[in-house]
Structures are given as structure tokens and as C-alpha cells.
XYZ file of C-alpha atoms in Angstrom:
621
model
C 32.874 -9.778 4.271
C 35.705 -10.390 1.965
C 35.811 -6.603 -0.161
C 38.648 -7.403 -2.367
C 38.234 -10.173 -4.897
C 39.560 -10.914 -8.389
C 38.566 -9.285 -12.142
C 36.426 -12.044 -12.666
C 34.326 -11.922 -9.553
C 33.593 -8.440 -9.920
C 32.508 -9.024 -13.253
C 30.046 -11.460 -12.699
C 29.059 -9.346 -9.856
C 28.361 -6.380 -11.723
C 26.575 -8.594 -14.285
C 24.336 -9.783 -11.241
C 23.927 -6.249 -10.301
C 22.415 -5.332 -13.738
C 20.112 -8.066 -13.264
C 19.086 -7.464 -9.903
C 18.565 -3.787 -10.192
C 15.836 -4.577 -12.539
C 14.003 -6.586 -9.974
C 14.875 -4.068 -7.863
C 13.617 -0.982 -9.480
C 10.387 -2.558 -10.523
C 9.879 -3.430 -6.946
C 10.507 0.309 -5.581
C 8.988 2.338 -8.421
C 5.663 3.884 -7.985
C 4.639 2.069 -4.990
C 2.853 4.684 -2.476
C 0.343 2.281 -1.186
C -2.149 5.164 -1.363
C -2.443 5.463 -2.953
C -1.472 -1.157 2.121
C -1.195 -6.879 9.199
C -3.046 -11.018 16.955
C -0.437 -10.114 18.849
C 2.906 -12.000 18.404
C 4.362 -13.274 21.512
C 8.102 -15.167 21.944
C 9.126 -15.430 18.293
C 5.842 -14.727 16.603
C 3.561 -17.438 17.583
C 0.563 -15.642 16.368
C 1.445 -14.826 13.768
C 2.372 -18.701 12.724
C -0.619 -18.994 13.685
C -2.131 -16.224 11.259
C -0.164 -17.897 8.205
C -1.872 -21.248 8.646
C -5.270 -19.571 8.673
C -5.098 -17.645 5.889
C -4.519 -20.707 3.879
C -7.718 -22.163 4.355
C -11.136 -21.122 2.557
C -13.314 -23.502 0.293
C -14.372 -20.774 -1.864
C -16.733 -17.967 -2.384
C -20.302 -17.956 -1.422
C -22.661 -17.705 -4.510
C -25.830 -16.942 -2.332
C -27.538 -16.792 0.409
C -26.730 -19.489 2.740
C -29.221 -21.416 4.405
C -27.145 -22.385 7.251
C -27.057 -18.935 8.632
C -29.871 -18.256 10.632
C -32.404 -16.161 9.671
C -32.063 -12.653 10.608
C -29.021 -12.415 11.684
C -27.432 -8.904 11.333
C -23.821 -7.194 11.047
C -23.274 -3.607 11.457
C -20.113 -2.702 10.119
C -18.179 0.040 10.916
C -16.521 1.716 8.306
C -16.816 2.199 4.499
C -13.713 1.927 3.299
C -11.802 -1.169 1.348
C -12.356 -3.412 4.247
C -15.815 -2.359 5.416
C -16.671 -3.117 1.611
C -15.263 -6.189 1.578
C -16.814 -7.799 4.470
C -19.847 -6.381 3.545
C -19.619 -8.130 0.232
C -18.581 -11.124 2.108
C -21.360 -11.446 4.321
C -24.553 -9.945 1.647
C -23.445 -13.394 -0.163
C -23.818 -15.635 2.834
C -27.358 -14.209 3.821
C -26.196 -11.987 6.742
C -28.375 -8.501 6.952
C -26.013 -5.714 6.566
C -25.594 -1.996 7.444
C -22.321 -0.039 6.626
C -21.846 3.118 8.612
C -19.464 6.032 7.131
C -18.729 9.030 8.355
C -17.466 10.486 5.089
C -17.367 8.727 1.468
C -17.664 5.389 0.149
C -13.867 3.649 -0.707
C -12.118 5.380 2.423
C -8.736 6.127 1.087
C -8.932 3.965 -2.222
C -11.645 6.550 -3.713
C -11.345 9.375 -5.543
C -13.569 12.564 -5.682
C -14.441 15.675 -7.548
C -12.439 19.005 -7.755
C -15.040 21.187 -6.613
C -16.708 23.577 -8.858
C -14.563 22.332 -11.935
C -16.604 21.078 -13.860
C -18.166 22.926 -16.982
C -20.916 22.204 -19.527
C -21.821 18.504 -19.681
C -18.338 17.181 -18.570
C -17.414 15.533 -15.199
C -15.615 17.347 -12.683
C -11.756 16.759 -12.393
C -10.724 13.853 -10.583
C -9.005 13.737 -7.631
C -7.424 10.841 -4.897
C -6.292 10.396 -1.558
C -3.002 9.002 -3.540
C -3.163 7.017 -6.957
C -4.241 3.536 -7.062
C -1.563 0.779 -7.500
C -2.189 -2.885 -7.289
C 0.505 -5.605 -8.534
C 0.326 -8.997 -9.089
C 1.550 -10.090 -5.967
C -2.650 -9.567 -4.482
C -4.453 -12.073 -4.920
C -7.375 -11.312 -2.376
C -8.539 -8.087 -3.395
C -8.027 -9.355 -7.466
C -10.985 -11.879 -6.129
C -13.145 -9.155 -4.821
C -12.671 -7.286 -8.776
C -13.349 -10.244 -10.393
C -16.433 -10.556 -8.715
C -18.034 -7.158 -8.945
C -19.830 -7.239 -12.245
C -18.607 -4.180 -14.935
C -20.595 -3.424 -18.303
C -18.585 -5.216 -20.913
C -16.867 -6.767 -19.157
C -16.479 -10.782 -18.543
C -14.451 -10.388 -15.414
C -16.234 -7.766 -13.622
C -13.969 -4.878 -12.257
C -10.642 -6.867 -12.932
C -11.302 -6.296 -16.491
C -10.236 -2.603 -15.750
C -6.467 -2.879 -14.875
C -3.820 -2.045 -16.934
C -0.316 -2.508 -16.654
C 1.885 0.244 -17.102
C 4.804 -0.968 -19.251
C 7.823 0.806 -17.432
C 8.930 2.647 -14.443
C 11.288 5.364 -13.586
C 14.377 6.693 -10.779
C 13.651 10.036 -11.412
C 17.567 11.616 -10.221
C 18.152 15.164 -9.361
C 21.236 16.469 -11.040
C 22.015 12.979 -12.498
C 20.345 10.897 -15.803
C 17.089 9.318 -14.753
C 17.084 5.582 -14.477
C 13.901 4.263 -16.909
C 13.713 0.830 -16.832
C 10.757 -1.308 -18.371
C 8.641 -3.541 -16.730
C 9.359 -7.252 -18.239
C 5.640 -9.477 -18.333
C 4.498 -11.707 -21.192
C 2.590 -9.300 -23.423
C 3.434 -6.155 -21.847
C 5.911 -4.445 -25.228
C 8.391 -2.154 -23.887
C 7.694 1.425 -24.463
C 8.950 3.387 -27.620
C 12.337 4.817 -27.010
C 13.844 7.092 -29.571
C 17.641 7.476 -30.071
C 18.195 10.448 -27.361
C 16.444 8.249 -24.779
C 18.502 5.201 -25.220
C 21.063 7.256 -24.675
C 20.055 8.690 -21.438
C 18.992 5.453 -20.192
C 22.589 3.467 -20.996
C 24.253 7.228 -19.465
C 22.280 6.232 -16.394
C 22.529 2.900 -16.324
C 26.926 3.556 -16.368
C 26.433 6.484 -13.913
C 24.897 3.947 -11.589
C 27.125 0.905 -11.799
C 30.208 3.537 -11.297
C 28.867 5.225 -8.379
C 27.693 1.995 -6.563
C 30.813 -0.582 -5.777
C 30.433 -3.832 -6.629
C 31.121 -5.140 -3.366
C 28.014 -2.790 -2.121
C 25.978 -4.466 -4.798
C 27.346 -7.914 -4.107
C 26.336 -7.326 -0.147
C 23.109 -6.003 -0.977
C 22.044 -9.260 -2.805
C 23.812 -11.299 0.080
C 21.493 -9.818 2.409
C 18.413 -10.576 0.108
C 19.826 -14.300 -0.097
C 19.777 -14.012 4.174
C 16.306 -13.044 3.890
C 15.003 -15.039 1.178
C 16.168 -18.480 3.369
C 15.253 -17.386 6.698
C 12.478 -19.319 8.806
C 9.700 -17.711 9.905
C 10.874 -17.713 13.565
C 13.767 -15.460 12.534
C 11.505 -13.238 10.277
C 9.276 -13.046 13.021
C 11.920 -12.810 15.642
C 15.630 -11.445 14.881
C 14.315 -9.122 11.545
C 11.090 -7.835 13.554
C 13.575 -6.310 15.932
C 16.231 -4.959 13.333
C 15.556 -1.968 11.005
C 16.134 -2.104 7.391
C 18.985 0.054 7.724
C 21.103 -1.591 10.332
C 20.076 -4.741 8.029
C 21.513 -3.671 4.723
C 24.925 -1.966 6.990
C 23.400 1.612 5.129
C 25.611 3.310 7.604
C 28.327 2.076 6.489
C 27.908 2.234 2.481
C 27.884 4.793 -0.651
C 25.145 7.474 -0.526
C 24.200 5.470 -3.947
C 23.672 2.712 -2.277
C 21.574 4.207 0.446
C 19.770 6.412 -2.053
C 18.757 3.871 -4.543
C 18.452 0.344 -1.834
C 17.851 1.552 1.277
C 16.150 5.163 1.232
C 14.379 4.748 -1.737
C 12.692 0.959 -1.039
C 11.310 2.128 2.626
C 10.544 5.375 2.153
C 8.557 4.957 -0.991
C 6.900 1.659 -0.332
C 6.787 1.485 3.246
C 6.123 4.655 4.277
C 8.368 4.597 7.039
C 12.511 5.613 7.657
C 14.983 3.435 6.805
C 16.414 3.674 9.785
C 13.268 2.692 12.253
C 11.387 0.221 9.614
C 11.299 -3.313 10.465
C 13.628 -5.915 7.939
C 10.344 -8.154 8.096
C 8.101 -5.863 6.796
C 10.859 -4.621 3.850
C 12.283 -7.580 3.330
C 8.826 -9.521 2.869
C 7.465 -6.522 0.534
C 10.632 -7.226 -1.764
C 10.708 -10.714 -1.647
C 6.663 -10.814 -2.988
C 7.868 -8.103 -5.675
C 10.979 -10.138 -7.297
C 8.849 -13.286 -7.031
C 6.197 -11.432 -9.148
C 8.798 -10.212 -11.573
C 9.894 -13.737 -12.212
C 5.896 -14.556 -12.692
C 5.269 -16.664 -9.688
C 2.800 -17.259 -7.846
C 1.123 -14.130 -9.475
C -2.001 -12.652 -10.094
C -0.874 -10.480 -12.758
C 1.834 -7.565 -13.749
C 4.145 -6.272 -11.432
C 2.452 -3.019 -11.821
C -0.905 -2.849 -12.622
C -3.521 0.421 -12.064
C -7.162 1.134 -13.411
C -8.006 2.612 -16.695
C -10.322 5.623 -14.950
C -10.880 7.571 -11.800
C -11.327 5.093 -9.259
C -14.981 5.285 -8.641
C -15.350 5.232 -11.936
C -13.745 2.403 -12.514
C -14.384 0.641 -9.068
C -15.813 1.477 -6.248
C -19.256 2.802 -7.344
C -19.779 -0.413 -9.409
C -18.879 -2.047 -6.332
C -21.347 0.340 -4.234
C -24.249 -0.214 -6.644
C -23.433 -4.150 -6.807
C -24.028 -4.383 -2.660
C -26.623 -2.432 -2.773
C -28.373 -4.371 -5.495
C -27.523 -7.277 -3.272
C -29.532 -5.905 -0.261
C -26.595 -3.951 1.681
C -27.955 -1.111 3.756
C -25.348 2.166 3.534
C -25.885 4.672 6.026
C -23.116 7.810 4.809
C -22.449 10.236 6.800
C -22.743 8.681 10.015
C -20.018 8.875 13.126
C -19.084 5.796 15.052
C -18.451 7.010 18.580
C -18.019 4.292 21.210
C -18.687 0.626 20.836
C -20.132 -0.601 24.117
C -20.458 -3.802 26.193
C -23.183 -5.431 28.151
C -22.944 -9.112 29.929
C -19.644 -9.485 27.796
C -20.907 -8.578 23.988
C -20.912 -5.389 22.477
C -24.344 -4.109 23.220
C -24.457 -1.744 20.506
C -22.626 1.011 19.208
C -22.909 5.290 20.034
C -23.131 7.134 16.658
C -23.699 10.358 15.804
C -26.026 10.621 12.422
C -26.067 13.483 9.715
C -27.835 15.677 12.085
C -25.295 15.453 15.067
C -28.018 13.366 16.992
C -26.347 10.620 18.582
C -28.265 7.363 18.814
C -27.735 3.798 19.693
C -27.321 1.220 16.988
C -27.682 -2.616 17.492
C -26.971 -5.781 15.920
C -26.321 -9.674 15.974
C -22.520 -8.891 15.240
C -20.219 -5.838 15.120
C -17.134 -5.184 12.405
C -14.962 -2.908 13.598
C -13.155 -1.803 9.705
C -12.296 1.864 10.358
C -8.518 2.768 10.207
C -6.356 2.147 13.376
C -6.197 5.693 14.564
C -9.827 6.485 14.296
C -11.008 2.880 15.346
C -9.042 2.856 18.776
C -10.758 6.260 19.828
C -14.269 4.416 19.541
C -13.181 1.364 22.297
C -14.491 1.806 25.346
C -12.604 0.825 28.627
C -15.022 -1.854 28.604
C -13.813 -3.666 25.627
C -10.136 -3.043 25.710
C -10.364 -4.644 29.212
C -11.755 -7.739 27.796
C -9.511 -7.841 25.359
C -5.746 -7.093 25.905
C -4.685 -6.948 22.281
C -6.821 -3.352 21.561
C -4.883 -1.895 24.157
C -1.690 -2.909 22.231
C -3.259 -0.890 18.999
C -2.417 2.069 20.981
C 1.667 1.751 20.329
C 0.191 1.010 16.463
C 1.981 4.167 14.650
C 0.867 5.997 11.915
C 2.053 9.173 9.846
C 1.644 10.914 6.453
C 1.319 10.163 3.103
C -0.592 11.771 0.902
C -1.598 12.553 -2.810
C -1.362 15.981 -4.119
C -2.916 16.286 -8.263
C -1.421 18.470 -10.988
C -3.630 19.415 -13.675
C -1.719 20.319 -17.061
C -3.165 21.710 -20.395
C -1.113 19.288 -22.731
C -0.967 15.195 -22.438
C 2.542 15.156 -20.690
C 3.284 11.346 -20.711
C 6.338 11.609 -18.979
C 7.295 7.695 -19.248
C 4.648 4.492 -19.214
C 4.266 3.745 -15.793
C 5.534 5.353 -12.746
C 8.284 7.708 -11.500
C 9.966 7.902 -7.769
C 12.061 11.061 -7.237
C 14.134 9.328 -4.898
C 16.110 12.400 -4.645
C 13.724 14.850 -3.401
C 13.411 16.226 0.305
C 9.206 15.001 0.429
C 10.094 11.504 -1.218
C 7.574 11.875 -4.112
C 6.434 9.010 -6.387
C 4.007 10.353 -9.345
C 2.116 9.080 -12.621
C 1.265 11.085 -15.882
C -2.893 9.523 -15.625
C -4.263 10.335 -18.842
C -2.962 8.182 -21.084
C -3.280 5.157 -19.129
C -7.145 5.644 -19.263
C -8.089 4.245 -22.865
C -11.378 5.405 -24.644
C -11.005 9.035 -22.635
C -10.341 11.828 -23.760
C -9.337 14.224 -20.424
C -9.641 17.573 -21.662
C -13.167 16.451 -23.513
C -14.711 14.609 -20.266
C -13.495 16.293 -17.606
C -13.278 20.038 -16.522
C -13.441 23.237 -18.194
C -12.063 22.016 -21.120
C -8.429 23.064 -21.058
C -6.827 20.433 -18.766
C -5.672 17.847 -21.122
C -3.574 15.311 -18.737
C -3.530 14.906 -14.652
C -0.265 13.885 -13.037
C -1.148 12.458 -9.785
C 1.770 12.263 -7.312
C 2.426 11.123 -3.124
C 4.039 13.079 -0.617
C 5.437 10.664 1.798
C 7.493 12.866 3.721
C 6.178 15.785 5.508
C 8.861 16.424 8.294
C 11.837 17.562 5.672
C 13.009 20.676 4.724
C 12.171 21.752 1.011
C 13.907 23.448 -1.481
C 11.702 26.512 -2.160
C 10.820 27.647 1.514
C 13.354 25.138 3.468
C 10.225 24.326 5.604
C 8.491 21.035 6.152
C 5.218 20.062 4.224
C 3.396 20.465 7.268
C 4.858 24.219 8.005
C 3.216 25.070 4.373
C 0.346 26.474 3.801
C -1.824 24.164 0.765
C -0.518 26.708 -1.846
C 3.531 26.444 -0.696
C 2.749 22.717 -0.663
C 1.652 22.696 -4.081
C 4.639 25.250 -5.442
C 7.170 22.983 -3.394
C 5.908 19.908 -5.210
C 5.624 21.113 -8.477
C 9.354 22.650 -7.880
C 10.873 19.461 -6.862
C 9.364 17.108 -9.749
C 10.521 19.791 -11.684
C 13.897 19.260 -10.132
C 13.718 15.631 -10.653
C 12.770 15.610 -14.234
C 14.200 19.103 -15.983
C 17.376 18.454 -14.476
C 19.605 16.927 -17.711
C 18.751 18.815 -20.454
C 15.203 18.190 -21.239
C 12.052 20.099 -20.048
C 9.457 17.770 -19.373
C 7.403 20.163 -16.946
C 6.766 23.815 -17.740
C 5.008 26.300 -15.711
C 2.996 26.941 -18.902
C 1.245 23.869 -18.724
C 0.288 24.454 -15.749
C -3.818 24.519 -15.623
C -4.383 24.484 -11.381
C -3.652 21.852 -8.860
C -5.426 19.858 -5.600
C -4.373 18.769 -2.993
C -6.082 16.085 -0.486
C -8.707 17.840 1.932
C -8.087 15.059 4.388
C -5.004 17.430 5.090
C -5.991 20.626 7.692
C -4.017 22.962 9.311
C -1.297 23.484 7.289
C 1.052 26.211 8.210
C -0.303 26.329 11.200
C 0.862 24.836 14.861
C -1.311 22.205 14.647
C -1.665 20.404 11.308
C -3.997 17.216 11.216
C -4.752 14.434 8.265
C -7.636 12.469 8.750
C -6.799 9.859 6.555
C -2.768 8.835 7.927
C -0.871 5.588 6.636
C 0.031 2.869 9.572
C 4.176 2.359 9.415
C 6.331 -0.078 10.447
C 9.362 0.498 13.079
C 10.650 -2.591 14.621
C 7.946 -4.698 16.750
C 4.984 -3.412 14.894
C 4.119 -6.524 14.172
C 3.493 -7.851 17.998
C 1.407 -5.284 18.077
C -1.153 -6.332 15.081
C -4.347 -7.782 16.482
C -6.281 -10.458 14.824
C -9.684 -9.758 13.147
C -11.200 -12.277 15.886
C -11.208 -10.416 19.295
C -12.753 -12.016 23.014
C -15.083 -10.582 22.472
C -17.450 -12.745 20.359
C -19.901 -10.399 18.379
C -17.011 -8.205 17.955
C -14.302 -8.588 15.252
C -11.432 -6.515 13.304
C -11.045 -5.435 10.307
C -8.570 -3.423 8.171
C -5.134 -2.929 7.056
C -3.216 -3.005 10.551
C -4.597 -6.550 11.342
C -2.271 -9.389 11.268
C -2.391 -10.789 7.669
C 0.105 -12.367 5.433
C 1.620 -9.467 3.426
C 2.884 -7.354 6.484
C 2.004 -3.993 5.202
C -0.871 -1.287 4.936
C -2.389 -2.343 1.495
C -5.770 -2.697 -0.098
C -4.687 -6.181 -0.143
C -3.854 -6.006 3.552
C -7.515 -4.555 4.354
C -9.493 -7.163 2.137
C -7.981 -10.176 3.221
C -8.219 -8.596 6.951
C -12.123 -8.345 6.298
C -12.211 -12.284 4.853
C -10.351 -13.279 8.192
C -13.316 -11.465 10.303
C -16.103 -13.170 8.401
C -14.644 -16.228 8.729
C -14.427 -15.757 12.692
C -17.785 -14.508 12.800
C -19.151 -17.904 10.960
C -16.739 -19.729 13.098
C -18.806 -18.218 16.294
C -21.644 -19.239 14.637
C -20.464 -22.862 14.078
C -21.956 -22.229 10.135
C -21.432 -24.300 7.580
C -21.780 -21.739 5.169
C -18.362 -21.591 3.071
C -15.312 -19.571 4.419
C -13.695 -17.007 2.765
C -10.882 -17.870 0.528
C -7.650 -16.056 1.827
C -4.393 -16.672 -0.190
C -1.110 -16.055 1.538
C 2.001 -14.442 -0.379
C 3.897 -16.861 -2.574
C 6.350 -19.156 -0.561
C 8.523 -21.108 -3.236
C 8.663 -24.602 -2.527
C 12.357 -24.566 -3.750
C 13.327 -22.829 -0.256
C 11.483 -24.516 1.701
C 14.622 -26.840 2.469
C 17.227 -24.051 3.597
C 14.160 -22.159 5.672
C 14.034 -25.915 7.644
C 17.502 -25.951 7.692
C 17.630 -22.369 9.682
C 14.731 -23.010 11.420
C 17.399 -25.718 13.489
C 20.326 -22.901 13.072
C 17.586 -20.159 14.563
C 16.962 -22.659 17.903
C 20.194 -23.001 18.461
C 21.377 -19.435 18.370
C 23.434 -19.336 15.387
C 23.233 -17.332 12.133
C 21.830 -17.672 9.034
C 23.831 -19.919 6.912
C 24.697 -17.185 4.391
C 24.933 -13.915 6.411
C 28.150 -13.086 6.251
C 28.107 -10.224 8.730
């Protein structure tokens, strides 16, 4: 590309930069899906084929239909965000329904109790898997809230997010870059002089440390994106990471820091240099369309106003069960086994390590990829190819780690990604996002007045206390590495925002075992995305035909491992299931990502570049 240019094109660029690093930011910061989709063959066939599904659904069942014959049962196989939500599914359309789980209720979207923390009448601290985080851009899983019924409230659970009104590049050794989060209603956070200070010193350390012809390329290669078909999405950017997509190699470290590093490690979960430009590309894409409010549900950034079971998932428990689902906790799928080409019913182990054989009219398989693949017999991957392809399915860590502090410490409004730090943390200040609480009142001893909730998404770096990797730690080096390196992020220019003082006592997710030892496990891993991931997605219907998929590695719209992901993934398998059935009870409603009707023309137009082997009309290289 031409690098040169005159005064007045690097103006305008710059100007464009400003603008876009707004979209930008708001699309990177905070995003640690704790706290996020049929095999694709040729140039993504299936997954074409996925698109057009999802857009169908008359609407939601509002009862029991009569359609469905009588009797009919579904064991489903796994409690988390998708088990839920095809349980919820189903309980409306008449089905009988049992939900096993081996451990809790919500999977990786709950949260849980500090142990032993609690005093006198108040709760015990709450802790997560990784904090909650749900923008506009769902639309699915916004359905599901709306329709779980919350005192007070006149749209159920939905009633309980908030949107947190800014966000935050929290630099090590440079100003932080606080940026707020523009949506009709949502006022901009208080700034006093100091700050506004700091943010225009950041704002001028950034534009002079990033070229405008890096900035000017970066937004080229969004326009590339942004007008590609869905053959080349599905074909040319499946097979090309992010990083050989955006030339990182070959740019500033400020423009790898902030664009590349910071967007996949922090959303995505996955290296810049191994994650698929389809997966990235369509994340981003979603987020800017939000930004610019359409096709939205809501905010950019949205969270709930309490602990997540509070504020969710056990009014979503107690709703099922009201409804007549059946919860059996504690119990540990084993094998799923076949007879005269069904599953004949399923091994698990119950509370009391017996193992027994479970039956039913239909089987949902909605237990994460790495645990669900260990419970297929050679039976059923042999009648159905795509499970064996879940094997190449990768996953890897990222977890949530909770600091406990003795003042309200609200940082900013909204949340902060240390893009500079070894372990890639993103983190929110909790407390003051949770109106009508008071922390130190409800919850604890008494003396912990704030909770600042923060994701570890990389485990395999060296840190800057012990120059080991997460996983080398033991739970207590993990917590004093953490704590160092938001301190490094934030206490860096001047101002101490975190002091060892406040400091009331941490936790850190039990999922995580074996730390500082050879052999480290985490039960509760996040899939990734390297190039091809996505011919390796099956769909929720199998060959099997009492057997279907569910969760957040099965082929949906928005190509990543979301709540979103998982709900719509558990719509798709009830609607397969009535589809087996030939009911005419109603489908599932499953709304794709926003596709602007505007592009629509240059996407044809490089549909007929794609087939003949040329370019995309505006990549310049």
C-alpha cells in the first residue's frame, strides 16, 4: 500500500483513527467471555447451511404443546447455559425433562460462595468462574432473560442488566486509555480536571506512537472484511490468522499491542498469531455494528446488577423447576451408548459412585467439548463422522481470579483490559455496579467493602514477580502475581488506585488443580479458535436421531464460545429434535448476528471476485 501521502490525507486519517479507536476500544474492553459455533466442507457449505437455519423460528412456545406426544422424554446432559436452555425450551413444549450435572447449576456462567466467609446473617462472598458480560449484539440468550420471571420486575431476568458507562486500556508505564461507552441514555461518567487530563495525555501518546498509515491499514483491512462473502469468510479468512491478516509482523508494537494482541487475546481467548480472521473479524464486526445501535439488543456492554445466581440462574433454576423440570445434581455422565442405531441410554455414575443406566425418548448432549467427547462411545462416533472431528476441537485457559478489598475502589465505570500485562488480564471493580447493595453489609465478615473480579487468559507467560507461568504457581503466587500486575497496570502514572492495605483476601477458581505442580488441570477450559476450527464445529443435529448437540462449540452464527453461542446451540437441538418428530409444535426462534442490508451489494459483488480467484475489491495487500 501507498505509505506516503499528503498533509491532508493524514489528517483525515488520523481524524478516522480517533473515531475508529472508539469503536475499537469498546469492542476489546472487558470482554473475557467467562466470564462464548456441522462440519464445513469446500468453502463452508455447512455452515451456509447453518446461517439459513438459524433464521427461521415462529416464536416461543407458551405451553405445553399438544402435538407432542404424550410422554415423550429428554434427558439432557449437562447443566450449564445450554443444558438450561434446552431444558427451558422443551418444559414449554410438553417434553418430560431430566437435567443431569455433575457439579453446579449455570456451568461456567454461575457463581458460588467463598467458603466459610460468611458471618452473622450475611451471605457468603461471591465468587465466578470469570465475570459475566453480555452486549447487545445477543439476542438469543436476551430471549431466554426476558422470559424467566424476576420479582419486580416486568421483563423477567432482563430487567437485571446494567450497562456500564465506560471502559478502560489499562497501560503499563504509559497513561491509561478511558474511553466512554456512547448509547442513548447511558451519561458519561464524572471526570474531574486531573482525569481529563490523563485521558487527552493518552489519547496524544497513542496517536504519536501508532502511524497513521498503520491506522489507515488497520481500517482497510476492516473495510476487506466488512465486504467479504461468506465463501471467503468461510474459506480464505478460516485459513488465515488474525495476525498474518492485519500484517502485525510487520507494524509498530502499538499497533500490535492495542489491534492485534489486545482484540484476540482478550476476546478470543486465543494468540494472535494462530486465531482464525473469521472468528476475529466477525466478533468485531457484531461489536462496531452494536456501537452504531444496529441491529441491537441493547448496550455495547451490559452485566447484571448481583452475583449471578442471584441475579440469574437460580431464578432460572426455580422457574424450570416450577415448570416440571426434573434436576438430578451431582450426577456423572459416563458413556452414551447405542443399540439398533439410537442411543440406548446413557452410563452415569450418581452421588454415591454407583453407576447406573439412564433412558429416554431423546438424548442432549450440552456438556462442554472436552468433557462431552470423553462420554462417546466408538459406537456413536462411528455413526457419526463429525464427533470424531470434535477431537481436533482445542481448548485452553481462562479463568477468573476475585480480589476482595476493604474500601469501594471504583476504579472507572465499566471495564479495564491490561493489555500490557504478561497473563492478559481484563477486570471490573463489582460493587458499585450492583444497586440497592451494600457489599460490606450483605456479604462476608463485614470488612470487605468492594470485589474486583478479574480473567486470566494467559497461563503459559512468564510473570513479573516469579518469571514463571500461571500454571508453574502455586494458587497463592497466582494471586500475588495478579494483584502485582493490575497493580502495574493501574499505579503506574502517578496515582495509586490499588494498595496492599485494602487488601481484605482473595479467590481464585477451584475449577483450577494442580498448580505448581507437573501436572496442572482446569475442569472448566474455554474452546479457541486457530485457523479451521470452524470445519471442525458439528451441528446440534447428529445421525444419530435421538441424539443431538448442544453447547458453545456447535456451529452457530456468532463464531465464538459465548453464552450466546451455547443458547442458541440448545434452540438449534430442539428444533432438530421436533423436526425428528415431524411436530408441529413451534420452533425455536434463533436470530443470526446483524448483516446490514447496505453491504449486501459489495458481499455479491465478491462473491463473483471469490469464484474467480481474485481479491477482494479493497484489499490492498
Amino acid at each position: 500500500m501507498d505509505r506516503t501521502g499528503d498533509t491532508s490525507d493524514k489528517s483525515n486519517t488520523r481524524r478516522s483513527f480517533v473515531a475508529g479507536a472508539t469503536a475499537i476500544g469498546a469492542t476489546v474492553g472487558g470482554m473475557a467471555l467467562g466470564t462464548g459455533p456441522a462440519a464445513a466442507a469446500g468453502h463452508g457449505g455447512a455452515a451456509n447451511h447453518a446461517r439459513s437455519a438459524q433464521a427461521q423460528g415462529q416464536g416461543q412456545a407458551q405451553g405445553a404443546s399438544q402435538s407432542v406426544p404424550p410422554g415423550q422424554t429428554v434427558a439432557i446432559l449437562g447443566g450449564g447455559v445450554a443444558g438450561l436452555t434446552a431444558a427451558h425450551e422443551l418444559i414449554e413444549r410438553g417434553f418430560r425433562v431430566t437435567v443431569y450435572e455433575r457439579r453446579a447449576l449455570g456451568g461456567k456462567a454461575r457463581s458460588m460462595d467463598v467458603p466459610g466467609s460468611a458471618k452473622g446473617s450475611r451471605k457468603p462472598l461471591p465468587a465466578e468462574h470469570g465475570f459475566r458480560f453480555i452486549p447487545g449484539i445477543y439476542h438469543n440468550l436476551p430471549d431466554t432473560l426476558r422470559r424467566i420471571p424476576f420479582p419486580g420486575n416486568a421483563n423477567g431476568v432482563h430487567d437485571n442488566l446494567v450497562a456500564p458507562r465506560e471502559m478502560m486500556f489499562a497501560r503499563t508505564g504509559r497513561e491509561d486509555i478511558r474511553m466512554p461507552i456512547p448509547w442513548p441514555g447511558n451519561k458519561p461518567a464524572r471526570l474531574t480536571l486531573d482525569e481529563i487530563r490523563r485521558a487527552l495525555t493518552a489519547l496524544l501518546d497513542t496517536v504519536r506512537h501508532l502511524p497513521a498509515h498503520e491506522a489507515a491499514y488497520f481500517v482497510n483491512r476492516a473495510v476487506v472484511f466488512l465486504t467479504s462473502c461468506d465463501e471467503r469468510r468461510d474459506g480464505q479468512w478460516e485459513r488465515t490468522p488474525w495476525w498474518d491478516f492485519t500484517r502485525a509482523a510487520q507494524m509498530s508494537e502499538m499497533y500490535q499491542r492495542i489491534l492485534v494482541i489486545g482484540v484476540t487475546r482478550n476476546i478470543v481467548a486465543t494468540k494472535a498469531e494462530q486465531a482464525s480472521t473469521r472468528t476475529v473479524g466477525t466478533l468485531g464486526e457484531a461489536l462496531v455494528f452494536n456501537l452504531l445501535g444496529r441491529g441491537a439488543d441493547g448496550p455495547p456492554d451490559r452485566i447484571l446488577n448481583a452475583p449471578t445466581n442471584e441475579a440469574w440462574i437460580d431464578p432460572w433454576v426455580d422457574h424450570l423447576r416450577g415448570l416440571g423440570v426434573e434436576f438430578r445434581i451431582g450426577w456423572t455422565v459416563r458413556e452414551v451408548k447405542m443399540g439398533s442405531g439410537r442411543v440406548s441410554g446413557v452410563t452415569i455414575e450418581d452421588p454415591d459412585e454407583k453407576q447406573q443406566l439412564v433412558t429416554a425418548d431423546h438424548y442432549i448432549s450440552a456438556l462442554p467439548v472436552e468433557h462431552a467427547r470423553r462420554t462417546w462411545s466408538p459406537e456413536l462416533r462411528a455413526a457419526d463422522p463429525q464427533l470424531g472431528r470434535c477431537d481436533k476441537l482445542r481448548t485452553d485457559w481462562m479463568t477468573g481470579i476475585q480480589f476482595y478489598l476493604t474500601e469501594p475502589t471504583p476504579i472507572l465505570h465499566g471495564h479495564l483490559n491490561c493489555i500490557d500485562s504478561p497473563w492478559s488480564l481484563t477486570a471490573i471493580a463489582q460493587a458499585q455496579h450492583w444497586p440497592g447493595r451494600d457489599f460490606a453489609a450483605d456479604y462476608g465478615d463485614g470488612s470487605a467493602a468492594d470485589c474486583l473480579s478479574a480473567d486470566i487468559s494467559e497461563w503459559d507467560k512468564p510473570g513479573i514477580l516469579y518469571g514463571k507461568t500461571a500454571k508453574q504457581c502455586t494458587r497463592e503466587e497466582v494471586a500475588r502475581e495478579v494483584w502485582a500486575q493490575l497493580k502495574a497496570a493501574l499505579n503506574d502514572t502517578g496515582k495509586t488506585v490499588l494498595s496492599d492495605g485494602s487488601l481484605h483476601s482473595w479467590f481464585l477458581d477451584p475449577g483450577v488443580d494442580g498448580l505448581g505442580t507437573p501436572n496442572p488441570t482446569n475442569e472448566d477450559e474455554l474452546l479457541i479458535h486457530p485457523v479451521g476450527t470452524l470445519y471442525n464445529r458439528p451441528t446440534a443435529a447428529t445421525r444419530i436421531p435421538n441424539f443431538f448437540l448442544s453447547g458453545d462449540y456447535i456451529t452457530v452464527d456468532i463464531d465464538l464460545a459465548t453464552m450466546e453461542g451455547a443458547n442458541a446451540s440448545a434452540r438449534q437441538a430442539v428444533n432438530a429434535l421436533l423436526d425428528g418428530l415431524d411436530s408441529d409444535a413451534p420452533r425455536c426462534t434463533v436470530t443470526p448476528l446483524h448483516r446490514p442490508k447496505e453491504i449486501e451489494a459489495l458481499k455479491r459483488n465478491d462473491r463473483f471476485r471469490y469464484r474467480l480467484g481474485l481479491p477482494n475489491a479493497f484489499d490492498l495487500g
